[in-house]
PDB file of C-alpha atoms and ligand atoms in Angstrom:
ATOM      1  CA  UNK A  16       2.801 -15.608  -7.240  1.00 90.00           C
ATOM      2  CA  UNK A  17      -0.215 -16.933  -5.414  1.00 92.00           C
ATOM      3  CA  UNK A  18      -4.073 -15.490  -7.067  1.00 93.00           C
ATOM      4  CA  UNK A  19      -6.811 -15.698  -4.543  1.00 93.00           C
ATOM      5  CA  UNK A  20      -9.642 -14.749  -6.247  1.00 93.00           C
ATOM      6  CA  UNK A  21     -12.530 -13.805  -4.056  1.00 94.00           C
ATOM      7  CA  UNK A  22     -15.922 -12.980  -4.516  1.00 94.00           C
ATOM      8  CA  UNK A  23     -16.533  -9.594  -3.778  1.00 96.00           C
ATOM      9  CA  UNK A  24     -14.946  -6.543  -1.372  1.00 97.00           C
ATOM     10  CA  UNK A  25     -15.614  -8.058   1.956  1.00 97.00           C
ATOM     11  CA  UNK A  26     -14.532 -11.102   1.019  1.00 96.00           C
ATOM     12  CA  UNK A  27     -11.276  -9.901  -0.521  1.00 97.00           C
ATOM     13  CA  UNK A  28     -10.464  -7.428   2.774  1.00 98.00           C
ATOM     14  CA  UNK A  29     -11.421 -10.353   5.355  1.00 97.00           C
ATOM     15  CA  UNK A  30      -8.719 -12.533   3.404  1.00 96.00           C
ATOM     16  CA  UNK A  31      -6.031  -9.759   3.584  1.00 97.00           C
ATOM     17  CA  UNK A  32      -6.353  -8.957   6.924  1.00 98.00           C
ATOM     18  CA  UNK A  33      -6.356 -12.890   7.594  1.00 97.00           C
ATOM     19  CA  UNK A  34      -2.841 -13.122   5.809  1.00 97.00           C
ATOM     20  CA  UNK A  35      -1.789 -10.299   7.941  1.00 98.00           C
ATOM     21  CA  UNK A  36      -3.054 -11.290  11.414  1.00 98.00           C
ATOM     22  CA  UNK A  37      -1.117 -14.465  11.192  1.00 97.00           C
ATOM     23  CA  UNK A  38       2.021 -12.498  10.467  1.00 97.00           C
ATOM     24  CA  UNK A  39       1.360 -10.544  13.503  1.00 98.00           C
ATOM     25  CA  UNK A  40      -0.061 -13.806  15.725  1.00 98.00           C
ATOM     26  CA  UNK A  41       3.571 -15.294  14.532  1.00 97.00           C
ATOM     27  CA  UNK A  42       6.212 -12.805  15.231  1.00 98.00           C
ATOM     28  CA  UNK A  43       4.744 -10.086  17.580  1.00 98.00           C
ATOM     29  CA  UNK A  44       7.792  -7.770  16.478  1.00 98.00           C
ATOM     30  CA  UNK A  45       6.881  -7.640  12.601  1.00 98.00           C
ATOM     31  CA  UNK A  46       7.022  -4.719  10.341  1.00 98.00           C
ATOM     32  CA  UNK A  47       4.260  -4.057   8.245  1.00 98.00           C
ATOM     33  CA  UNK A  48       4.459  -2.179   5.075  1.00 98.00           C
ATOM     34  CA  UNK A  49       1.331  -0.235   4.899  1.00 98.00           C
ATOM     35  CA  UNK A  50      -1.015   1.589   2.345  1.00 98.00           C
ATOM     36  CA  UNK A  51      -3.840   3.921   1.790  1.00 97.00           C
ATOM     37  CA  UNK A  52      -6.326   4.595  -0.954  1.00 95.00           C
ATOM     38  CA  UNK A  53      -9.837   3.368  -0.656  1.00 95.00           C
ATOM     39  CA  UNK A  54      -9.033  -0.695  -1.323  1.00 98.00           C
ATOM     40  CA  UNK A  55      -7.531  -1.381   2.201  1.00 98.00           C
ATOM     41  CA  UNK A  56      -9.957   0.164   4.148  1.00 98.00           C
ATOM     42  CA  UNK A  57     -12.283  -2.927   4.726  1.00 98.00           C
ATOM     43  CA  UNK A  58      -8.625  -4.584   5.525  1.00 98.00           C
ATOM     44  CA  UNK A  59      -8.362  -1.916   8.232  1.00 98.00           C
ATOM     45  CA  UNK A  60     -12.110  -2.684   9.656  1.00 98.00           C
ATOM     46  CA  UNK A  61     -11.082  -5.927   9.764  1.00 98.00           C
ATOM     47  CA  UNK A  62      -8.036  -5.742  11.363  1.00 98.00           C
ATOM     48  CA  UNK A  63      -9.714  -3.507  13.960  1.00 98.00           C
ATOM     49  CA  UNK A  64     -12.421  -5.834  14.634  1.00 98.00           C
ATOM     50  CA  UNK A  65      -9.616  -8.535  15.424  1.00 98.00           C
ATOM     51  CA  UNK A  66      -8.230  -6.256  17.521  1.00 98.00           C
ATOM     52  CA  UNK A  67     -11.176  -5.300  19.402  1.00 98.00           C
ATOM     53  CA  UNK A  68     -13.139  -8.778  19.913  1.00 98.00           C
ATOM     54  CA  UNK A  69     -10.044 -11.206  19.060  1.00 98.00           C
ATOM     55  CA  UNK A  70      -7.777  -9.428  20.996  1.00 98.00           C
ATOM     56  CA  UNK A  71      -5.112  -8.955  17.835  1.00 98.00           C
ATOM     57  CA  UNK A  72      -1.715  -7.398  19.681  1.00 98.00           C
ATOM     58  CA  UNK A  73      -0.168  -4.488  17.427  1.00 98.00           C
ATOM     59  CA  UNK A  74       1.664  -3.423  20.558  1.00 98.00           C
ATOM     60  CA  UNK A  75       5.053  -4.478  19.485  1.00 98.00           C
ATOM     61  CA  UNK A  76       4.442  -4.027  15.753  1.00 98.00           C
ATOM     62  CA  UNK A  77       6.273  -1.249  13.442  1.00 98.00           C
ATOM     63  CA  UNK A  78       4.696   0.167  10.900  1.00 98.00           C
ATOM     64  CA  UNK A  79       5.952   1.745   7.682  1.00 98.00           C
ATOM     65  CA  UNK A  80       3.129   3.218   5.411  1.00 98.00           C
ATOM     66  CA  UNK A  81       4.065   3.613   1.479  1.00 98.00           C
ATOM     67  CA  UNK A  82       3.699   7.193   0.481  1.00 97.00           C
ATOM     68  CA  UNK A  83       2.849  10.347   1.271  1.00 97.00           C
ATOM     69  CA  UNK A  84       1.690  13.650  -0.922  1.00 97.00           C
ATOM     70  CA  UNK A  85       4.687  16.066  -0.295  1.00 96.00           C
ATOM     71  CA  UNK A  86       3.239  19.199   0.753  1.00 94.00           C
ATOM     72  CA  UNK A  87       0.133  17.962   2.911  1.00 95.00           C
ATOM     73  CA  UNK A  88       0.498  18.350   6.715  1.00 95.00           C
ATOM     74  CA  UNK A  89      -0.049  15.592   8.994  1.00 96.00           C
ATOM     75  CA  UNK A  90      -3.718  17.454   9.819  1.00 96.00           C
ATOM     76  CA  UNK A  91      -4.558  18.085   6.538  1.00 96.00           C
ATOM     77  CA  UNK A  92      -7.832  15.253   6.349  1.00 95.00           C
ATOM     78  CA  UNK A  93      -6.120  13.984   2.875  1.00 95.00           C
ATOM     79  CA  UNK A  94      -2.880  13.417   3.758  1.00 97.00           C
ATOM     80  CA  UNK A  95      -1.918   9.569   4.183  1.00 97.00           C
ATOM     81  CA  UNK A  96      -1.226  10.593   7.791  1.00 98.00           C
ATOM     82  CA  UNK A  97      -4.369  11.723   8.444  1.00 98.00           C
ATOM     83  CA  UNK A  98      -5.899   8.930   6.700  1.00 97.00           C
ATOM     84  CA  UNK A  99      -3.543   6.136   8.629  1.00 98.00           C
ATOM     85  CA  UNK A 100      -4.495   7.513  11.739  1.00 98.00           C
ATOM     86  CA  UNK A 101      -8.222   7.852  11.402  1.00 98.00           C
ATOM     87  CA  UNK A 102      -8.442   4.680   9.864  1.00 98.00           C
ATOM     88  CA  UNK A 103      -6.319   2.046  11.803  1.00 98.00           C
ATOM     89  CA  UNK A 104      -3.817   3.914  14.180  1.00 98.00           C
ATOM     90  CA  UNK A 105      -6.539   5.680  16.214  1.00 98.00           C
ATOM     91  CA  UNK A 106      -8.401   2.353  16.867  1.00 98.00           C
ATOM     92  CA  UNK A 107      -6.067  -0.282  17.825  1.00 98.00           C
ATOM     93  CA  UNK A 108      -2.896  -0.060  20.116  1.00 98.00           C
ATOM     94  CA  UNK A 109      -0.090   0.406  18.021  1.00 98.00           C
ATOM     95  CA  UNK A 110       2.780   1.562  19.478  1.00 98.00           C
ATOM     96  CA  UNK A 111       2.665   5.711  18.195  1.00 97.00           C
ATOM     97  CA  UNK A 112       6.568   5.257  18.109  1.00 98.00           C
ATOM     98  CA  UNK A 113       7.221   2.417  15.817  1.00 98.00           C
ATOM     99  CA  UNK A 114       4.986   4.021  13.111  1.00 98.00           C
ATOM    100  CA  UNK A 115       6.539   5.496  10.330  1.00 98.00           C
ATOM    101  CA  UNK A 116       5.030   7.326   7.640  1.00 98.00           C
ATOM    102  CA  UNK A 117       6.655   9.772   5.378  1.00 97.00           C
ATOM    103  CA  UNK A 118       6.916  13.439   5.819  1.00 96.00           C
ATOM    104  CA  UNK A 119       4.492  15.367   3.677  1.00 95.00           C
ATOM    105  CA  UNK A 120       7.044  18.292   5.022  1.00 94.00           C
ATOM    106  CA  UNK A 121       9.698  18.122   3.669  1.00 91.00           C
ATOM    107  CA  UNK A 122      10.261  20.787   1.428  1.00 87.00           C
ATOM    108  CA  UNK A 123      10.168  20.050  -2.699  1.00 81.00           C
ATOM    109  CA  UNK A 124      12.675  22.715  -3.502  1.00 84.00           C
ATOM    110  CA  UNK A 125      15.341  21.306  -1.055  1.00 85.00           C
ATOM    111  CA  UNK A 126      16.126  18.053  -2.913  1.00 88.00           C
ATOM    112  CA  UNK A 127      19.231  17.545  -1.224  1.00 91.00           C
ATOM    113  CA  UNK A 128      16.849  17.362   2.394  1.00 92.00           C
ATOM    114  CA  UNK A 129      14.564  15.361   0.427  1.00 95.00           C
ATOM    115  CA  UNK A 130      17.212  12.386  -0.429  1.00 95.00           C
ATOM    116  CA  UNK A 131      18.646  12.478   3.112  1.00 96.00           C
ATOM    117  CA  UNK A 132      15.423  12.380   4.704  1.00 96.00           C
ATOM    118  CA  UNK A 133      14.387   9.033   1.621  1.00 97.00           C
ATOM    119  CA  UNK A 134      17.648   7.730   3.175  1.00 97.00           C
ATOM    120  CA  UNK A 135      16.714   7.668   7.023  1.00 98.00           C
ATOM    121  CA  UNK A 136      13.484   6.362   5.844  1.00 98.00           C
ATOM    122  CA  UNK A 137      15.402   3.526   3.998  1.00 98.00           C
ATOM    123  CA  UNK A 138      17.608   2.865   7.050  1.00 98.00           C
ATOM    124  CA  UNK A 139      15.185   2.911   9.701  1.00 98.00           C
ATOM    125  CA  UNK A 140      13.232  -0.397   7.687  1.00 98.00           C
ATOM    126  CA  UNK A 141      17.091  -1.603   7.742  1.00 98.00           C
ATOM    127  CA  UNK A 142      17.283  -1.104  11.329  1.00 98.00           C
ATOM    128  CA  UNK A 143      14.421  -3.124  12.363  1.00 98.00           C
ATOM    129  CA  UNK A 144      15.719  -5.789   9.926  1.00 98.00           C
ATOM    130  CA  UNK A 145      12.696  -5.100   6.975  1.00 98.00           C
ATOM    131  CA  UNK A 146       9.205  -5.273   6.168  1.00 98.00           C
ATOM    132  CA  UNK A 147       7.790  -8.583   6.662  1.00 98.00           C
ATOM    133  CA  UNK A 148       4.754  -8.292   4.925  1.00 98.00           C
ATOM    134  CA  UNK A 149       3.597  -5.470   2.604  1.00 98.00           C
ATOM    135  CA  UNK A 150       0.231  -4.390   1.658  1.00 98.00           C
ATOM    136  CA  UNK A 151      -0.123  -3.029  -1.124  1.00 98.00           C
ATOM    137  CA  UNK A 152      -3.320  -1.599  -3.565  1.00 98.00           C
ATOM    138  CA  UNK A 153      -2.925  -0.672  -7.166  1.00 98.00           C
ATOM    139  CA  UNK A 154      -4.060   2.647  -9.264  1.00 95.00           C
ATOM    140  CA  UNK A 155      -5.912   1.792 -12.501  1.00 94.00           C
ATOM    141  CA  UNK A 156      -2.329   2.478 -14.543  1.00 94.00           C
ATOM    142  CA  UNK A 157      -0.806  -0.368 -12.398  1.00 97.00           C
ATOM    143  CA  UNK A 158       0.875   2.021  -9.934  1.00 95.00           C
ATOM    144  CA  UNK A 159       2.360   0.793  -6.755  1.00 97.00           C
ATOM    145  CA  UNK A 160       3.003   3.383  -3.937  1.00 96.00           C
ATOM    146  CA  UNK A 161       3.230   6.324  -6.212  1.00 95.00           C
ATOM    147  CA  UNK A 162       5.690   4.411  -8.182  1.00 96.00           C
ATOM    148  CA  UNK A 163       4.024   5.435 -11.423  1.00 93.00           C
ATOM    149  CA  UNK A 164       4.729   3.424 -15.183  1.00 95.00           C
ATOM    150  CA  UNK A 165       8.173   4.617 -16.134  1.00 95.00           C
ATOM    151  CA  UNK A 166       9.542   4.184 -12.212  1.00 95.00           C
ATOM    152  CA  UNK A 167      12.485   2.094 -12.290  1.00 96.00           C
ATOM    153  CA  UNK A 168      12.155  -0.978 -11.096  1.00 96.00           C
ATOM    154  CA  UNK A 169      14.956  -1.003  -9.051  1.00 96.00           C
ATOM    155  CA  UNK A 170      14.824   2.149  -6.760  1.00 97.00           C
ATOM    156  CA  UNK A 171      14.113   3.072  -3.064  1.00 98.00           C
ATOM    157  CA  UNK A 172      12.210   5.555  -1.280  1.00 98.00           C
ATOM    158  CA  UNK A 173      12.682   9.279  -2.960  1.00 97.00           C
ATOM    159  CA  UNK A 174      10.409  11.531  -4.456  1.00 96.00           C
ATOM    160  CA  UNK A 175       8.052  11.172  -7.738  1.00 95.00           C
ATOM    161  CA  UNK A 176       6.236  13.148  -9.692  1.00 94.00           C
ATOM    162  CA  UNK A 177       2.416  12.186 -10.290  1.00 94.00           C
ATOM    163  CA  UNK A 178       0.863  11.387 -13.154  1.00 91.00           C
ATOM    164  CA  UNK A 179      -2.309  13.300 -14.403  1.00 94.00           C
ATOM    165  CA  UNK A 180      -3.830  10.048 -14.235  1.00 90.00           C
ATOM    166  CA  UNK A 181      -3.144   9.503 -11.314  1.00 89.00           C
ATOM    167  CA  UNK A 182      -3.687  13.115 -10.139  1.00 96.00           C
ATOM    168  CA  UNK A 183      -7.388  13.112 -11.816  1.00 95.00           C
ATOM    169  CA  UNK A 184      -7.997   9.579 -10.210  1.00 90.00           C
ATOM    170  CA  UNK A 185      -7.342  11.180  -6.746  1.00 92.00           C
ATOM    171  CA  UNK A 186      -8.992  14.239  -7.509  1.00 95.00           C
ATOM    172  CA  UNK A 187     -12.286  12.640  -5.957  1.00 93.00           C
ATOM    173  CA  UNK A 188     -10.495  13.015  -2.383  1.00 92.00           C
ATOM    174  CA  UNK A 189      -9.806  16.532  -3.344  1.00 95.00           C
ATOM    175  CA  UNK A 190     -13.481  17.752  -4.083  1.00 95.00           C
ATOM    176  CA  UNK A 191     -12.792  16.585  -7.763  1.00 96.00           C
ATOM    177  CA  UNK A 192     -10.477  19.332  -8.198  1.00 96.00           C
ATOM    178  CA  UNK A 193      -7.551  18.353 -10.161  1.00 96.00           C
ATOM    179  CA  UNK A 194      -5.465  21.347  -8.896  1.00 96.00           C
ATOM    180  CA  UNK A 195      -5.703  20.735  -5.356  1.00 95.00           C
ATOM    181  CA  UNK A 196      -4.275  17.146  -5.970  1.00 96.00           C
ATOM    182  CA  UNK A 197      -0.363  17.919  -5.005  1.00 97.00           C
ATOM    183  CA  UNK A 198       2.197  17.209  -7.537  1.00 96.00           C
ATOM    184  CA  UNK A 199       5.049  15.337  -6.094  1.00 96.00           C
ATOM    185  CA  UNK A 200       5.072  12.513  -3.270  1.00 96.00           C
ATOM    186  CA  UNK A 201       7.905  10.740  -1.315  1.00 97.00           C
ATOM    187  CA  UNK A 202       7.392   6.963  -1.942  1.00 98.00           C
ATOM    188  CA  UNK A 203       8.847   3.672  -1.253  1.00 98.00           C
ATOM    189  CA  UNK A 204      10.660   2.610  -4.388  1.00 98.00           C
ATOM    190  CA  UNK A 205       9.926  -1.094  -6.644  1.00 98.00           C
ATOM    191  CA  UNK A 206      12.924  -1.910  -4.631  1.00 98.00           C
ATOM    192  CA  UNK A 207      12.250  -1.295  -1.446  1.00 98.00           C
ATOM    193  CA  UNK A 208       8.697  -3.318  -1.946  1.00 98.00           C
ATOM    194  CA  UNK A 209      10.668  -5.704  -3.371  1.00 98.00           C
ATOM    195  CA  UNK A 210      12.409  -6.278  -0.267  1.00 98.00           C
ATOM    196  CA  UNK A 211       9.320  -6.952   1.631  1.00 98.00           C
ATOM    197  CA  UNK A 212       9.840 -10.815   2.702  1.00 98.00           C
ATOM    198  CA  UNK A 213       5.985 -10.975   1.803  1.00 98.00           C
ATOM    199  CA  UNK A 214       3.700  -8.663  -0.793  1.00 98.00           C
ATOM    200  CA  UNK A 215       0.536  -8.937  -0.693  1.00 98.00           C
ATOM    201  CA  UNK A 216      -1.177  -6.941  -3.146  1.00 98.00           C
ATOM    202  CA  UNK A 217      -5.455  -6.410  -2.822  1.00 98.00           C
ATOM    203  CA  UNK A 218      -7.397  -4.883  -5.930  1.00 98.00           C
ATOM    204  CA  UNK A 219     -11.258  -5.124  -6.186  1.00 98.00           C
ATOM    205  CA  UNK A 220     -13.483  -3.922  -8.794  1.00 98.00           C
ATOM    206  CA  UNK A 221     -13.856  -3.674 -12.775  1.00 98.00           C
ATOM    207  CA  UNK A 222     -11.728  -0.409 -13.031  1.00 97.00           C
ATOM    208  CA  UNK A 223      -8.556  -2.399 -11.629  1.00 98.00           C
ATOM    209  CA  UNK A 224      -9.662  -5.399 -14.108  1.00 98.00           C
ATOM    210  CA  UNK A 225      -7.117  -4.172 -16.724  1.00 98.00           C
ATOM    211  CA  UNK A 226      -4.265  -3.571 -14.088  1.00 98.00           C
ATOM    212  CA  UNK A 227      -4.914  -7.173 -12.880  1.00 98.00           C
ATOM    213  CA  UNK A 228      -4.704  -8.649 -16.158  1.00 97.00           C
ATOM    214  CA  UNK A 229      -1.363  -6.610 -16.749  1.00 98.00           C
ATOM    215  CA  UNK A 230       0.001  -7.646 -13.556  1.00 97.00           C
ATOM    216  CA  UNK A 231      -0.287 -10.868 -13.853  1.00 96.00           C
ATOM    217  CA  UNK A 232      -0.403 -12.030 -17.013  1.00 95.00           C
ATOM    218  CA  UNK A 233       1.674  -9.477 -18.961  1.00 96.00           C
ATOM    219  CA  UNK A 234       5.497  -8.617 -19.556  1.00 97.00           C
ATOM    220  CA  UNK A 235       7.359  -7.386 -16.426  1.00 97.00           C
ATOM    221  CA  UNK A 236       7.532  -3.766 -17.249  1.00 98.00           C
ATOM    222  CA  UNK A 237       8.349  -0.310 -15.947  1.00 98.00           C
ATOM    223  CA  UNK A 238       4.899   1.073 -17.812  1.00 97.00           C
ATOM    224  CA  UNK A 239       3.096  -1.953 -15.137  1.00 98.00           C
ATOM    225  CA  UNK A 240       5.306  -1.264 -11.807  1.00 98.00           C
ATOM    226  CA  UNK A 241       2.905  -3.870 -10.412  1.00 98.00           C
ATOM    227  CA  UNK A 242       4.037  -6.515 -12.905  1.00 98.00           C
ATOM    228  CA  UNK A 243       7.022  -6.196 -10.965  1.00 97.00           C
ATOM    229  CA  UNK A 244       5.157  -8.957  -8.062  1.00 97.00           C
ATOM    230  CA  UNK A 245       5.962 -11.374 -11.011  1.00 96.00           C
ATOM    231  CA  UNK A 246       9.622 -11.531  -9.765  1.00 96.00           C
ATOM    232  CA  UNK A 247       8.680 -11.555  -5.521  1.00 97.00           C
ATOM    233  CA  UNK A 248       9.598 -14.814  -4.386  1.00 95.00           C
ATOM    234  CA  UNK A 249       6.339 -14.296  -1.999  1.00 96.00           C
ATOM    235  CA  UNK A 250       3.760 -12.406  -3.694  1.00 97.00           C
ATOM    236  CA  UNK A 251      -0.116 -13.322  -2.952  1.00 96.00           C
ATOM    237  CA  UNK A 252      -2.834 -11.125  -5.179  1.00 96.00           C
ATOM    238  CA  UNK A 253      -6.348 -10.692  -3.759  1.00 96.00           C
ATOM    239  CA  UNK A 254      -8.723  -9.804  -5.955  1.00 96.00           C
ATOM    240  CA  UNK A 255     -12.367 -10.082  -6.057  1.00 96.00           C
ATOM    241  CA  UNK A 256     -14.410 -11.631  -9.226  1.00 94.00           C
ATOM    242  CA  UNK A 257     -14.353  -7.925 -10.869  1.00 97.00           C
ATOM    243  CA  UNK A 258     -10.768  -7.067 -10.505  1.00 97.00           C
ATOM    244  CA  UNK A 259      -9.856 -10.905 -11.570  1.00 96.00           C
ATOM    245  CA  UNK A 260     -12.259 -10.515 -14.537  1.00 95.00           C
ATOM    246  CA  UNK A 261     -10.249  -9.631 -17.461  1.00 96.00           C
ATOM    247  CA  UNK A 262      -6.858 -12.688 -16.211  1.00 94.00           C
ATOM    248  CA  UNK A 263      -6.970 -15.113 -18.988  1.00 86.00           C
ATOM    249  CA  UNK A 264      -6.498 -18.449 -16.996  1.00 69.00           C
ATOM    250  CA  UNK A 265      -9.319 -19.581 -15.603  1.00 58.00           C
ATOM    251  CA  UNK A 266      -8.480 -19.817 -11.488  1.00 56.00           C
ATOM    252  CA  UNK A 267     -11.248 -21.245  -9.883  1.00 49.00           C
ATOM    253  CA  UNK A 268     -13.289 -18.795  -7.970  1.00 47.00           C
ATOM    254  CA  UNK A 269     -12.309 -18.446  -4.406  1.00 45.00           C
ATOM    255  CA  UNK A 270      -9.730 -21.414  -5.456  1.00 45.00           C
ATOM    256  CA  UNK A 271      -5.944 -20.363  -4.983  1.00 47.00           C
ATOM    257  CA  UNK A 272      -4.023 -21.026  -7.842  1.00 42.00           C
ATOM    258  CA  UNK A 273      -0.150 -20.758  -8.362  1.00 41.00           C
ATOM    259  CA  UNK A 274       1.403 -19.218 -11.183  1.00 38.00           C
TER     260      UNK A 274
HETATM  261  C1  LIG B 386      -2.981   6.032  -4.553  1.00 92.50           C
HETATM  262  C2  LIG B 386      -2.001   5.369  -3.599  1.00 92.50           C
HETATM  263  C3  LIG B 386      -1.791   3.913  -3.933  1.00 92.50           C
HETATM  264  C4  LIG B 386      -3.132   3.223  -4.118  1.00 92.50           C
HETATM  265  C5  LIG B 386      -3.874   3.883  -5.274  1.00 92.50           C
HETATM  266  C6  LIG B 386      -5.206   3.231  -5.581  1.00 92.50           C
HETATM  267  O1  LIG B 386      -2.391   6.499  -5.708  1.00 92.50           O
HETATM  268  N1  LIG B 386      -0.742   6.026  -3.584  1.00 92.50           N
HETATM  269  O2  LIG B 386      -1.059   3.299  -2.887  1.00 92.50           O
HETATM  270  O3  LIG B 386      -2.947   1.860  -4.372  1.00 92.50           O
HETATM  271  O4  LIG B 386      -4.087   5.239  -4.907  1.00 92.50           O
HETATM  272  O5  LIG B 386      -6.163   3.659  -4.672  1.00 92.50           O
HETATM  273  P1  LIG B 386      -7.607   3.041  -4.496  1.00 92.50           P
HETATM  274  O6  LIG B 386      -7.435   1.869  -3.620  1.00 92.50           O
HETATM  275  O7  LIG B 386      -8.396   4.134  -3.849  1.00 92.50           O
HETATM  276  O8  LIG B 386      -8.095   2.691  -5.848  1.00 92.50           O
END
């Protein structure tokens, strides 16, 4: 596992979206494993800016975003659709047909629909012969995805229940109303992250310090789905100096050190 540790937010997302451009620069055809929450937006804005003024091509890229919150309809302004779309889809010229995000549709009560549907999902990253790089942010309970402690480490895309940590943590995107937050979400599994031929996990700030620490310096465990990355063959953590503040060896700042 590679630790970049980087001085603050900007300097962590310009990093990222480095790592990623030269994926896309190399193979024109890649498949990105995307993610939401607040961490990769700067990512995004950088990503768009390379678009924009660099001319970065996302013409021929695929996309396939983590999670979704079952229940939320691609219009609904909190669903991950709704997010990917407003934040990076709408501004760059990805192809509208090689972007996959799960339904937030299907319904809850029809498990058997639920599996099949987890199963396309799982074939179509087959079919386009998998995720070359995945992005990935991490909840303060070292979630990946909505892969939350407990998830085992092992599975694919299917549907999880949230946490109420997790659920209160996202409450702020739900006008801090804890009962608005849905319960369940379809999410890619350990497993399927684990396939990704690169992971590239971003965390910034003192609240993700302890998640960090766990991460990458503790057992491998189901309670820490992150501390999973251990095993990638290809894993690179960005953090900045908050999120990195708690690790116990001393990397030297905006040094990459192997471990
Ligand atoms: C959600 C998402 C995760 C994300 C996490 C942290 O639970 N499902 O993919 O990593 O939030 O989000 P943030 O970056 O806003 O802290």
């Amino acid at each position: 596992m590679l630790v970049v540790i980087k001085k603050g937010y900007e300097e962590m997302s310009k990093e990222a979206a480095r790592v990623i451009s030269e994926i896309v620069r190399e193979k024109p055809t890649a498949a990105l494993g995307l993610a939401t929450g607040s961490t990769p937006l700067g990512v995004y804005r950088e990503l768009i800016r390379m678009h924009k003024e660099e001319g970065l091509d996302f013409s021929k890229i695929t996309t396939f975003n983590l999670d979704e919150y079952l229940g939320l309809p691609p219009s609904h302004p909190q669903s991950y659709h709704y997010f990917m779309y407003e934040n990076l889809f709408n501004h760059i010229n990805v192809n509208e047909r090689f972007v996959h995000i799960p339904s937030g549709m299907v319904d809850v009560n029809e498990i058997h629909r639920i599996h099949k549907y987890c199963d396309w999902y799982e074939d179509r990253i087959g079919e386009v012969g998998g995720i070359d790089l995945q992005l990935l942010g991490i909840g303060k309970n070292g979630h990946i995805g909505f892969n939350e402690p407990g998830s085992s480490l092992g599975a694919l895309t299917r549907i999880k229940t949230l946490t109420e940590n997790t659920r209160a943590d996202n409450s702020r995107f739900f006008d801090n109303d804890i009962r608005k937050v849905p319960k369940y979400a379809i999410t890619m599994g350990i497993g399927t992250i684990m396939n990704a031929r690169l992971v590239l996990l971003i965390a910034s700030g003192k609240t993700k310090a302890g998640a960090i620490k766990k991460t990458v310096e503790g057992p491998i465990t189901a309670q820490v789905p992150a501390s999973m990355v251990q095993m990638h063959r290809k894993a690179i953590l960005i953090v900045d100096e908050e999120a990195g503040s708690k690790l116990d060896v001393h990397y030297e700042r905006i040094v990459t050190d192997l471990n």
